[in-house]
Short mmCIF file of C-alpha atoms and ligand atoms in Angstrom, two decimals:
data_model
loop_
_atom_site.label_atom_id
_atom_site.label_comp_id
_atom_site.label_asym_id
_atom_site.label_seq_id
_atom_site.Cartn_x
_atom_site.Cartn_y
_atom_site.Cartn_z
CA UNK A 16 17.56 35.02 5.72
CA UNK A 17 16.95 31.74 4.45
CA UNK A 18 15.57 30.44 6.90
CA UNK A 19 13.22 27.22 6.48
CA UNK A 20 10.48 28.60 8.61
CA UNK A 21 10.02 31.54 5.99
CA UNK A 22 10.10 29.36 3.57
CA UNK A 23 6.98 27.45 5.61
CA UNK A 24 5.42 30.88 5.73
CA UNK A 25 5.25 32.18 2.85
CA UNK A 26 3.36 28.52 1.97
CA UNK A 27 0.63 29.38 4.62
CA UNK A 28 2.48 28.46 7.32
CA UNK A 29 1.66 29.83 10.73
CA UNK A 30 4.44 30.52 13.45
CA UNK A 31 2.10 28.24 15.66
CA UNK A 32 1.71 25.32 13.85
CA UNK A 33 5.39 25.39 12.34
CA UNK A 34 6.79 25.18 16.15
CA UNK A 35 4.50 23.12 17.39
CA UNK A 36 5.22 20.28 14.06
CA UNK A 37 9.22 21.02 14.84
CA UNK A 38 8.38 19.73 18.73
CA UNK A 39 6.72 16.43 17.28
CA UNK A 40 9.03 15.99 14.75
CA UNK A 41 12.12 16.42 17.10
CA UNK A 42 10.50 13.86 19.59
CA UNK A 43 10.56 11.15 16.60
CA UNK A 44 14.26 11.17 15.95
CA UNK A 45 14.90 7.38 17.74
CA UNK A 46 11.79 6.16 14.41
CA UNK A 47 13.73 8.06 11.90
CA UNK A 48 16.71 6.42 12.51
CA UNK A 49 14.76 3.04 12.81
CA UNK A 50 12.80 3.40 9.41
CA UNK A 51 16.66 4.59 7.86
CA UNK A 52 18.12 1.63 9.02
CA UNK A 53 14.99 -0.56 7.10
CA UNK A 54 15.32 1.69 4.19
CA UNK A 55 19.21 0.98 4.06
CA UNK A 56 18.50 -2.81 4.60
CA UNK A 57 15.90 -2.80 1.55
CA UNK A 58 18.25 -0.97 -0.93
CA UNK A 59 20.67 -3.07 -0.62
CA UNK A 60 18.42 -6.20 -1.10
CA UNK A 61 17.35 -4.47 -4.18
CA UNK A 62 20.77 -3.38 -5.58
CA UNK A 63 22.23 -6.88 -4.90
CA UNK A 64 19.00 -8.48 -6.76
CA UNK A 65 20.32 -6.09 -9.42
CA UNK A 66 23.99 -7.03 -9.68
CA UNK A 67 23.20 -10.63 -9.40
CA UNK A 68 20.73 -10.51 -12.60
CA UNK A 69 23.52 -8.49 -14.70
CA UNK A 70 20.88 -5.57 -15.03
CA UNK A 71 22.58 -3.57 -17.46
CA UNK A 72 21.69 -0.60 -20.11
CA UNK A 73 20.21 -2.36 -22.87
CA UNK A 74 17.34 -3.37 -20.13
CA UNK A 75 16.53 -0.32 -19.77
CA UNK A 76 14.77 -0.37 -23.46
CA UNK A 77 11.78 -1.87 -24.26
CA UNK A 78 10.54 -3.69 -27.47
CA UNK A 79 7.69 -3.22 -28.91
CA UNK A 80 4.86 -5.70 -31.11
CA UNK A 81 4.63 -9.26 -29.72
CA UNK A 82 7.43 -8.32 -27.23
CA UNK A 83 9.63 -11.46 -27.65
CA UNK A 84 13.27 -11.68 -26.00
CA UNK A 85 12.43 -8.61 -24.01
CA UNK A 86 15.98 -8.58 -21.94
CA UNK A 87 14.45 -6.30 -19.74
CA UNK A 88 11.11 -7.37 -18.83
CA UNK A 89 13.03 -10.87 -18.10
CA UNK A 90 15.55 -9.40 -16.11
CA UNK A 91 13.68 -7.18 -14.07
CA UNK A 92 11.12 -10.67 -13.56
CA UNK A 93 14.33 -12.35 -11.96
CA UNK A 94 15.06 -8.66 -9.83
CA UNK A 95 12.07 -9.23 -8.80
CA UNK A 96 11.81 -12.95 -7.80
CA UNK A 97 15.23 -12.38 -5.93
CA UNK A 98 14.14 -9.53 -4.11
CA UNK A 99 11.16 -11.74 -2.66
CA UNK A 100 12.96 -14.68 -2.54
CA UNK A 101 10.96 -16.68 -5.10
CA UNK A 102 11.31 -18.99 -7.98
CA UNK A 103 9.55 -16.84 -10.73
CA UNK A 104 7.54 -13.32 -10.80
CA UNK A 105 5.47 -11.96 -13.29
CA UNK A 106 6.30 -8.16 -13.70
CA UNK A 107 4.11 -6.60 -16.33
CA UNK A 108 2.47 -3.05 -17.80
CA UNK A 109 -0.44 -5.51 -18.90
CA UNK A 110 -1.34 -5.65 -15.52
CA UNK A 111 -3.48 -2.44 -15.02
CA UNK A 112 -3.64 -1.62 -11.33
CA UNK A 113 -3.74 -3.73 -7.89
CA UNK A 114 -6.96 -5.43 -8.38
CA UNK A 115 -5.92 -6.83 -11.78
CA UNK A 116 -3.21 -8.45 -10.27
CA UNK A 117 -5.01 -10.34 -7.93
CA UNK A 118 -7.80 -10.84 -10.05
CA UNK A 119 -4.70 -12.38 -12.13
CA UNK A 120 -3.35 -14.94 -9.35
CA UNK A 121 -6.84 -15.73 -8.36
CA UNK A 122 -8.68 -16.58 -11.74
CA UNK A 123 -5.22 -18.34 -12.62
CA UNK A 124 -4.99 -20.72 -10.14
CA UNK A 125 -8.52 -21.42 -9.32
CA UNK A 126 -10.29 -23.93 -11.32
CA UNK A 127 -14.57 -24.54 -11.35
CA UNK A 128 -15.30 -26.63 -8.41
CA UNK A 129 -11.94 -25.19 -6.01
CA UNK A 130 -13.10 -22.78 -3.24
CA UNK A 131 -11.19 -19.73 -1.82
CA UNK A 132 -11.14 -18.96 1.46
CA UNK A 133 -10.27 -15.46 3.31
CA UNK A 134 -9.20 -16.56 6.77
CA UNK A 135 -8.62 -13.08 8.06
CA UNK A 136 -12.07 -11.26 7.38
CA UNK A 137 -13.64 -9.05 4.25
CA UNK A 138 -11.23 -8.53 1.85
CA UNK A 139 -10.38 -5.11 -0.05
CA UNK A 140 -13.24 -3.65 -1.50
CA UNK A 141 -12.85 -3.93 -5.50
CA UNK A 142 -12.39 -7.85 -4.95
CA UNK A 143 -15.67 -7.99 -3.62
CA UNK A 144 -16.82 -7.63 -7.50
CA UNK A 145 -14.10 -10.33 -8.24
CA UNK A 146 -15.14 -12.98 -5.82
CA UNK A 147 -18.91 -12.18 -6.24
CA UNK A 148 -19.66 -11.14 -3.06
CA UNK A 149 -21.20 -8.67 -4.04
CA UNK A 150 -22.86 -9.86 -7.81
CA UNK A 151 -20.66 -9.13 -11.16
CA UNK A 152 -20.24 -10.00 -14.53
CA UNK A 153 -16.88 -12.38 -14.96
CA UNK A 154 -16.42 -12.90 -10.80
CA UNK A 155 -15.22 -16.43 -10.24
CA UNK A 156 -18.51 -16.88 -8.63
CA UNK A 157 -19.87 -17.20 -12.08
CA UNK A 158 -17.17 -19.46 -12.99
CA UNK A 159 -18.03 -21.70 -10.24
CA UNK A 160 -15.56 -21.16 -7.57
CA UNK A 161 -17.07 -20.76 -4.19
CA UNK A 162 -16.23 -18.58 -1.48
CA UNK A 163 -15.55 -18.77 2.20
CA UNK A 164 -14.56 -16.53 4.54
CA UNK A 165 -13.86 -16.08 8.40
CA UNK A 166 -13.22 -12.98 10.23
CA UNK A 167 -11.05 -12.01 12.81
CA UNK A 168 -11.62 -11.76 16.20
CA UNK A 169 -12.74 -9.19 18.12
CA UNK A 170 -9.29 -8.35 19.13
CA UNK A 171 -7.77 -8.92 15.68
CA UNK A 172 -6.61 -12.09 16.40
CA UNK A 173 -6.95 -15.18 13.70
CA UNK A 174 -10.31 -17.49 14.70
CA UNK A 175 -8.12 -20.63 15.02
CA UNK A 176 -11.00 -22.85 15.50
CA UNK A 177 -13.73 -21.50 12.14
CA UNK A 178 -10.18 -21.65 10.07
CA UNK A 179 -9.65 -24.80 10.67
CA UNK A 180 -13.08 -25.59 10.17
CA UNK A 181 -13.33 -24.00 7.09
CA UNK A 182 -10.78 -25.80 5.41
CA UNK A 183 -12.33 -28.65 3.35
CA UNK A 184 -11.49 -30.94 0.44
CA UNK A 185 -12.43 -28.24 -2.28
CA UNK A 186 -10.44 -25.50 -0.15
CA UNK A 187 -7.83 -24.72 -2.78
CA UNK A 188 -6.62 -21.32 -2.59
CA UNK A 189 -5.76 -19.01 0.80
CA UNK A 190 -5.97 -14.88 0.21
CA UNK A 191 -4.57 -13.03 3.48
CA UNK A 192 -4.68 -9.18 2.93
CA UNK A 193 -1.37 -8.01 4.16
CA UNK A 194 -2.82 -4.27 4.80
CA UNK A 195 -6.20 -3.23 6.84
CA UNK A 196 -6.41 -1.17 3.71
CA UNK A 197 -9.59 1.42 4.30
CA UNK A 198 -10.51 -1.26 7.72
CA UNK A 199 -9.96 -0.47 11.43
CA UNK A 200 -8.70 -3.98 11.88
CA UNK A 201 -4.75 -4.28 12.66
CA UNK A 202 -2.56 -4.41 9.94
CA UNK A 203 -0.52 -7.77 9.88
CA UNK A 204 2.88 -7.98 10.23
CA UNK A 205 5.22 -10.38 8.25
CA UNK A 206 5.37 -12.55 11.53
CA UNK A 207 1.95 -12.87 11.85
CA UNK A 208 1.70 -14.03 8.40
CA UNK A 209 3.90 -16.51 9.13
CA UNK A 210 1.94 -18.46 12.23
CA UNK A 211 -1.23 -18.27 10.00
CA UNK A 212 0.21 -19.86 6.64
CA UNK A 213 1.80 -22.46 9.27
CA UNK A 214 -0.95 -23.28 10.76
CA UNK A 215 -3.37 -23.48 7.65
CA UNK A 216 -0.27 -26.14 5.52
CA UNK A 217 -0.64 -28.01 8.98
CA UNK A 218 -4.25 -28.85 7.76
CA UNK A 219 -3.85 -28.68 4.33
CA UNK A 220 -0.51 -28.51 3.14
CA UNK A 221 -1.15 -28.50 -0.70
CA UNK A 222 -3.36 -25.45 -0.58
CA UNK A 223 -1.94 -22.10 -2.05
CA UNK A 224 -1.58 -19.47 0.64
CA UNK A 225 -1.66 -16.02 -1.52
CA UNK A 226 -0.74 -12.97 0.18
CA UNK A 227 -2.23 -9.48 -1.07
CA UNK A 228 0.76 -7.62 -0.74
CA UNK A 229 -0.41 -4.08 -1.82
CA UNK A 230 1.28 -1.31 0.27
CA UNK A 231 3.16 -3.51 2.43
CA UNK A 232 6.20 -3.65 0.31
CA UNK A 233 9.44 -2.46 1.96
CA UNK A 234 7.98 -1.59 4.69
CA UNK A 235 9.70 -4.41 7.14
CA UNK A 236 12.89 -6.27 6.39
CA UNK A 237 10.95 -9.61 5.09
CA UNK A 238 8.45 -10.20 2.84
CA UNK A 239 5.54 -12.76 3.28
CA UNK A 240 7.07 -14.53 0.59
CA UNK A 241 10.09 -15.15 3.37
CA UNK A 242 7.48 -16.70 5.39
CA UNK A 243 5.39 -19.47 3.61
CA UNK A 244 3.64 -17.41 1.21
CA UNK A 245 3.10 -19.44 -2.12
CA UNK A 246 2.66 -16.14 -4.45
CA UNK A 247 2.03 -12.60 -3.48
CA UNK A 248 1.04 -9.90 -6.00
CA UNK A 249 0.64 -5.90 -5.30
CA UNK A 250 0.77 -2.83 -7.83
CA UNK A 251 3.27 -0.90 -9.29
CA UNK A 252 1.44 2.68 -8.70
CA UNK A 253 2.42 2.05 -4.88
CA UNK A 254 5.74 0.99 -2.81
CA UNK A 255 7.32 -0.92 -5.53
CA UNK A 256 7.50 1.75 -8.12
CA UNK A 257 8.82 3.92 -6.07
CA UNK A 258 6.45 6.79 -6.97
CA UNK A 259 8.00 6.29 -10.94
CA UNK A 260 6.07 3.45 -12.29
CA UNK A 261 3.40 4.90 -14.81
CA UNK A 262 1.47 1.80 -14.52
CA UNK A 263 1.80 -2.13 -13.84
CA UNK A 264 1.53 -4.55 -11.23
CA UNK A 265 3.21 -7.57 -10.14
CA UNK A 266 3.19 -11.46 -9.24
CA UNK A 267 6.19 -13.47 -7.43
CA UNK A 268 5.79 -16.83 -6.02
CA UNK A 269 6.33 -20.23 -6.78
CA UNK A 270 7.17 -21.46 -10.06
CA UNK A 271 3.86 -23.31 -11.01
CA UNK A 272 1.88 -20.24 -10.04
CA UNK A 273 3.32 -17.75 -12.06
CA UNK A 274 3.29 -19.86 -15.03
CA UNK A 275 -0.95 -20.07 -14.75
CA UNK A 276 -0.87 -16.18 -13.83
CA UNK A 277 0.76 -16.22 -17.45
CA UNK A 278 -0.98 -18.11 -19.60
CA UNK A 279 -3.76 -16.70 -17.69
CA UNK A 280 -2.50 -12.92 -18.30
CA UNK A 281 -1.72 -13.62 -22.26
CA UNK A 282 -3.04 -16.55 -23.64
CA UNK A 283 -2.46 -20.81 -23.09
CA UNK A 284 0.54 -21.18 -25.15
CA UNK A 285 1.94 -18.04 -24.61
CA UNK A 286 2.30 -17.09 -21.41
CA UNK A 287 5.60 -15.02 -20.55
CA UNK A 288 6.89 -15.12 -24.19
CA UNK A 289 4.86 -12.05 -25.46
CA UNK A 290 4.00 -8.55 -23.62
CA UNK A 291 5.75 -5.64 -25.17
CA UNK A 292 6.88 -3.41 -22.54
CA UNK A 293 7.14 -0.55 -24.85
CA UNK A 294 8.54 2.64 -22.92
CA UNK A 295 7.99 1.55 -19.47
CA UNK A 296 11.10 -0.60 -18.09
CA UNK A 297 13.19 2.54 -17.50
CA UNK A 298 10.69 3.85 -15.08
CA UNK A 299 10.27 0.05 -13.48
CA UNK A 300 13.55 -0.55 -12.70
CA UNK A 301 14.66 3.27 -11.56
CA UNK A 302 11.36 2.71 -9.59
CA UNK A 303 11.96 -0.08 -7.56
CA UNK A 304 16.06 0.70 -6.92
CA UNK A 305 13.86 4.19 -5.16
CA UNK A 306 11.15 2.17 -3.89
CA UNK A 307 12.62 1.37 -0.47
CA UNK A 308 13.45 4.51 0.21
CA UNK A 309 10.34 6.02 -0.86
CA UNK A 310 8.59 3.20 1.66
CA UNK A 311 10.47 4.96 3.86
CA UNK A 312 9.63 8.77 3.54
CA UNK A 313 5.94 7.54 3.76
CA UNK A 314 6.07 5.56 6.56
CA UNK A 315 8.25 8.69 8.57
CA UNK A 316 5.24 10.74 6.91
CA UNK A 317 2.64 8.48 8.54
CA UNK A 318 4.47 8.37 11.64
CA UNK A 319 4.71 12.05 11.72
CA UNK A 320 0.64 12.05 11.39
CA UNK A 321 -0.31 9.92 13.94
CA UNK A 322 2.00 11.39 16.61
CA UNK A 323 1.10 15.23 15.31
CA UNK A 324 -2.85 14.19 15.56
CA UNK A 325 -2.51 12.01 18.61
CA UNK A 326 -1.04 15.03 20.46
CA UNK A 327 -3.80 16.86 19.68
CA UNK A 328 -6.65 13.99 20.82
CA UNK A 329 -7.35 12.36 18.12
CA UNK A 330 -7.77 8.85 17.20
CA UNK A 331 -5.28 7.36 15.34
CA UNK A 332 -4.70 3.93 13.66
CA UNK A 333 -2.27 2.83 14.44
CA UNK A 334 -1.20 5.06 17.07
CA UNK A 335 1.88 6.83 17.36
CA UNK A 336 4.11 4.33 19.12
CA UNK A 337 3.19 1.09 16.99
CA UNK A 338 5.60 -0.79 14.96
CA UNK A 339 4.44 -0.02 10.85
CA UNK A 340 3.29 -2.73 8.09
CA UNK A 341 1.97 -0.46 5.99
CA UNK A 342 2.01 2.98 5.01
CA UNK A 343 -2.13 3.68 5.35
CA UNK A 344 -2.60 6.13 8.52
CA UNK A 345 -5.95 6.78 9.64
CA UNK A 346 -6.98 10.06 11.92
CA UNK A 347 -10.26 9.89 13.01
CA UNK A 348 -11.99 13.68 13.19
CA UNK A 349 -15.87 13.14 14.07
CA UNK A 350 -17.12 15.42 11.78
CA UNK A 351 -17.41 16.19 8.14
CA UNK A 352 -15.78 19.36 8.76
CA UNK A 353 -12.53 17.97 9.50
CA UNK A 354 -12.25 15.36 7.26
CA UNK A 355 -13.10 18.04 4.14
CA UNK A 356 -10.11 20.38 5.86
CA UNK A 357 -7.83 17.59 5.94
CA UNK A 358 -8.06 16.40 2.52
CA UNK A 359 -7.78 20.28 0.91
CA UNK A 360 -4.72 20.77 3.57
CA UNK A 361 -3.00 17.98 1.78
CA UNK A 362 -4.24 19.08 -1.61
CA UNK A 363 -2.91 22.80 -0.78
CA UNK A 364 0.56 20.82 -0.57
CA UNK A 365 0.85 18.93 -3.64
CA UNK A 366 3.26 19.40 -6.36
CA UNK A 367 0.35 18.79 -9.03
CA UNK A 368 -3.19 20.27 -9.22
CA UNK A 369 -1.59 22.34 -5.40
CA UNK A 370 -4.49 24.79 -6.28
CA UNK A 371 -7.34 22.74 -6.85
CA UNK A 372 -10.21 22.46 -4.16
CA UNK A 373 -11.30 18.94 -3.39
CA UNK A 374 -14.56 18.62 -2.91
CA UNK A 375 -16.70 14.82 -1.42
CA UNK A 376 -18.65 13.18 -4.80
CA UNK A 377 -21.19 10.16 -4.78
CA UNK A 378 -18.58 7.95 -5.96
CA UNK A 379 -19.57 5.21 -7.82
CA UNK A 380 -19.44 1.71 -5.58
CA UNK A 381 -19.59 3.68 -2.25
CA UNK A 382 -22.51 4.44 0.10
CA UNK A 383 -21.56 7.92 1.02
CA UNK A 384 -19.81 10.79 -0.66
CA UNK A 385 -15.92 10.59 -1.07
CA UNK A 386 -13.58 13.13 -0.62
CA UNK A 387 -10.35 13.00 -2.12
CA UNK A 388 -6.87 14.85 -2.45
CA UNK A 389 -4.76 13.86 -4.61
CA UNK A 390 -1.99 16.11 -6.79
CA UNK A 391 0.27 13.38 -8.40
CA UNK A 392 2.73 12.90 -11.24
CA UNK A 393 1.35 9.36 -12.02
CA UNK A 394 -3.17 9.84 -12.01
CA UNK A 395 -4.41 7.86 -8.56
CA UNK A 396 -0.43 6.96 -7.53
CA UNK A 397 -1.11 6.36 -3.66
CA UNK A 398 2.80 6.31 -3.12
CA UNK A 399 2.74 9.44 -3.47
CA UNK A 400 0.91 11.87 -0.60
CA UNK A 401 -2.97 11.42 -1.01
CA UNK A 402 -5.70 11.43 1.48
CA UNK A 403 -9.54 10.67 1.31
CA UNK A 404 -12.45 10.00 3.35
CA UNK A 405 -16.26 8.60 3.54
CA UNK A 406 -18.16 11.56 4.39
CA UNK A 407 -19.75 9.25 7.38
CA UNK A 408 -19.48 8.48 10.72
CA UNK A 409 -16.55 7.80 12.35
CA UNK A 410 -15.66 10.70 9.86
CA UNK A 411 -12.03 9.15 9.46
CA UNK A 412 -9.35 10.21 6.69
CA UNK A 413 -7.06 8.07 5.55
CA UNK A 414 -4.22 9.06 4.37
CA UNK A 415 -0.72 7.39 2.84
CA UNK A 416 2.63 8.35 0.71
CA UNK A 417 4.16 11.02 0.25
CA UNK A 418 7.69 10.21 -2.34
CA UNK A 419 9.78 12.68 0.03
CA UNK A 420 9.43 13.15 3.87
CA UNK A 421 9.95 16.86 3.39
CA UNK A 422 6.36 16.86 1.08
CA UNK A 423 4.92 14.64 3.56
CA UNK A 424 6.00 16.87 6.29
CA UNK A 425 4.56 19.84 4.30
CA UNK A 426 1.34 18.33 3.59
CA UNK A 427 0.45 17.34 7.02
CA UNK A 428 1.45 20.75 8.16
CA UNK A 429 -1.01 22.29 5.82
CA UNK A 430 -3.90 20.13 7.47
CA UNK A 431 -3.19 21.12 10.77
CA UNK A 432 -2.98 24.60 9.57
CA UNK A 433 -6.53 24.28 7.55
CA UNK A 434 -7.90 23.06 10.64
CA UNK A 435 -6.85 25.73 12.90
CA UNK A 436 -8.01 28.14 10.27
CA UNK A 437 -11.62 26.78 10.54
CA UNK A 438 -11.68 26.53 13.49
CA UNK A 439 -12.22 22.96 13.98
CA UNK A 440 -8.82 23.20 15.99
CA UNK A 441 -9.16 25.53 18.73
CA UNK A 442 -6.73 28.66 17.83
CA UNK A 443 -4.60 28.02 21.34
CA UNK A 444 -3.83 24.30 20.53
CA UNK A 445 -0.15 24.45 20.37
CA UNK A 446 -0.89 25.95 24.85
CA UNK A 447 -3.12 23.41 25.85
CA UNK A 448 -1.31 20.25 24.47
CA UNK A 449 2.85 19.26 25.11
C1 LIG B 504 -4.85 -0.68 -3.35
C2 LIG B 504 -5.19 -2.03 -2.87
C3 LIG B 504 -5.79 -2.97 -3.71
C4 LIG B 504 -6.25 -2.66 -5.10
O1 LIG B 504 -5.34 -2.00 -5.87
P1 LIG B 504 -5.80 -0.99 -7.03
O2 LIG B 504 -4.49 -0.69 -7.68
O3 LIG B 504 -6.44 0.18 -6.41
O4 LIG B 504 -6.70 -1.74 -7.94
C5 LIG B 504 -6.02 -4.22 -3.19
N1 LIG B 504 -5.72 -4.53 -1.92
C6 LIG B 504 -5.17 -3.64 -1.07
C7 LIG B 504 -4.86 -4.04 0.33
C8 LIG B 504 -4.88 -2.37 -1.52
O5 LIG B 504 -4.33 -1.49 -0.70
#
């Protein structure tokens, strides 16, 4: 009678796989209480940031036209430039997704003749079409802003010796991607951040040092923004809205920046005065007061992955021990097979679209078919549980979010259950491993 396994099996849910998720899950208590304590720190940093700006009802509303004396769009800017420790942030439903907002901070504060440089490798995929690394209309390429970049090392560390010799008179503006995003490389932690914007002011301390701060949010006790960072900018649709964000993205950094990313945003002149925030602040603010505990029900979900697939022989990045920076987990499966049964496994658990089949598409910008799962309140929310995949070798999926541990929880139960149902997982799994 009530019990939470029937509940599990009348989802799908075999006795196997239900006892043999309970055994991980019960080995992971010492994490839980670990990524509780985080989320505990993080709320109150975010309530206090609240308090202190006077956040009150009438922010809540929005205004409409031009947009000017929007209380709540300039509160929530000072929430948000408290909460990372800043002098200013720019906090906007004009900004449409992540890539806008560092498209933002870079076109902003880059002038014709400044170069950028990338010291830690190829940077996320869509700003290869911003840069003009790979040829587009509008990248700052065109606009005459030059490009250098130098990858890691082989064992993920920072190449010391091609960073400092790639800093040069024209060297104006530093982007470190916080996250490996869809990479193999290590994520970087805050700390690691820190030694690398040290070590590039030592050379050149006037340069901007920009962090791309997209899923990384909440998920450690500082920000880069604590460290040396000079601006960081990341979207709404992941950790910061907290899964309740329709839209938006965000800026925070150093007084001077924010004000370019402005005028850059609406027009010279204007800059923060205008930008009607119509019907979204509600849904900004309620979002970020859950966002750091929805950081944390992804990050037990990803934790929960790695140690559930690691069990079983799989590679996983990182691996089930590691300390997190972000909430991206990657399993890697071999085959198409079980990439395809992972992604409809997670599908099969969504709130949204739970009884669609997601099948891999030639996506446009990608060399191989995609496949995707995805059943979310907001359309392509990655805070909340998603997976996808190349269809090509390594044959990886990766997979992040999940707004509640319990949906994470379910969702990774239903891949392990897909895969054992095709077979890809050997029907006596739950005997030959623990
Ligand atoms: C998601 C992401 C982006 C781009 O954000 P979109 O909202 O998808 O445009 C950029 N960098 C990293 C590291 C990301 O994870």
């Amino acid at each position: 009678m009530f019990s939470t396994e029937m509940m599990y099996h009348e989802m799908g849910i075999s006795r196997e796989v239900y006892e043999y998720c309970e055994k991980i899950w019960t080995s992971l208590k010492e994490r839980w209480e670990e990524i509780d304590r985080l989320s505990e720190y993080n709320q109150i940093k975010v309530i206090g940031a609240m308090q202190k700006n006077k956040v009150s009802e009438a922010c809540l509303y929005g205004t409409t036209g031009y947009g000017y004396n929007d209380l709540g769009r300039e509160t929530l800017e000072k929430v948000y430039a408290d909460i990372f420790h800043t002098e200013d942030a720019l906090v906007r439903p004009q900004i449409t997704c992540g890539t806008h907002a560092l498209a933002l901070a870079l076109f902003s504060n880059l002038r014709p003749g400044d170069e950028l440089l990338s010291p830690v490798g190829k940077p996320y995929d869509t700003l290869e079409e911003v840069i003009g690394i790979r040829p587009s209309k509008g990248s700052l390429k065109e606009y005459g802003i030059s490009y250098q970049q130098v990858d890691l090392l082989p064992d993920g560390g920072f190449d010391y010796e091609n960073i400092r010799k790639a800093i040069n008179t024209k060297t104006r503006l530093v982007t470190i991607q916080r996250s490996k995003g869809y990479q193999t490389r290590p994520t970087l932690s805050v700390n690691r951040i820190k030694e690398l914007i040290a070590f590039i002011k030592g050379i050149k301390p006037d340069v901007i040092c920009m962090v791309d701060n997209c899923y990384g949010e909440f998920t450690e006790r500082q920000e880069p923004s604590d460290v040396g960072a000079d601006l960081v900018a990341g979207s709404l649709i992941k950790n910061p809205g907290g899964g309740l964000a329709p839209i938006g993205g965000y800026l925070a950094g150093k007084k001077e920046c924010i004000e370019n990313a402005a005028f850059r945003l609406t027009s010279p002149g204007l800059g923060k005065e205008v930008g009607a925030t119509l019907h979204a602040l509600g849904a900004f603010y309620q979002g970020l007061f859950l966002a750091p505990s929805v950081t944390a029900n992804a990050l037990k979900s990803a934790i929960f992955a790695a140690n559930l697939y690691e069990s079983l022989g799989f590679a996983v990045v990182p691996d089930g021990r590691e300390s997190r920076h972000d909430i991206i987990q990657a399993v890697t499966f071999g085959n198409p097979k079980g990439v395809i049964a992972f992604c409809e496994g997670i599908q099969q658990a969504a709130p949204v679209d739970g009884y669609v089949t997601p099948e891999p598409w030639d996506m446009p910008g990608y060399d191989a078919p995609v496949i995707m799962a995805a059943g979310a309140f907001v359309s392509g929310s990655s805070i909340e549980l998603s997976a996808d995949g190349p269809i090509k070798p390594p044959y990886a999926v990766y997979f992040q979010g999940g707004l509640t541990w319990q949906h994470g929880k379910l969702g990774i139960m239903k891949t392990l259950q897909k895969l054992v149902e095709k077979e890809i997982i050997m029907r006596d799994f739950d005997k030959r491993n623990l």
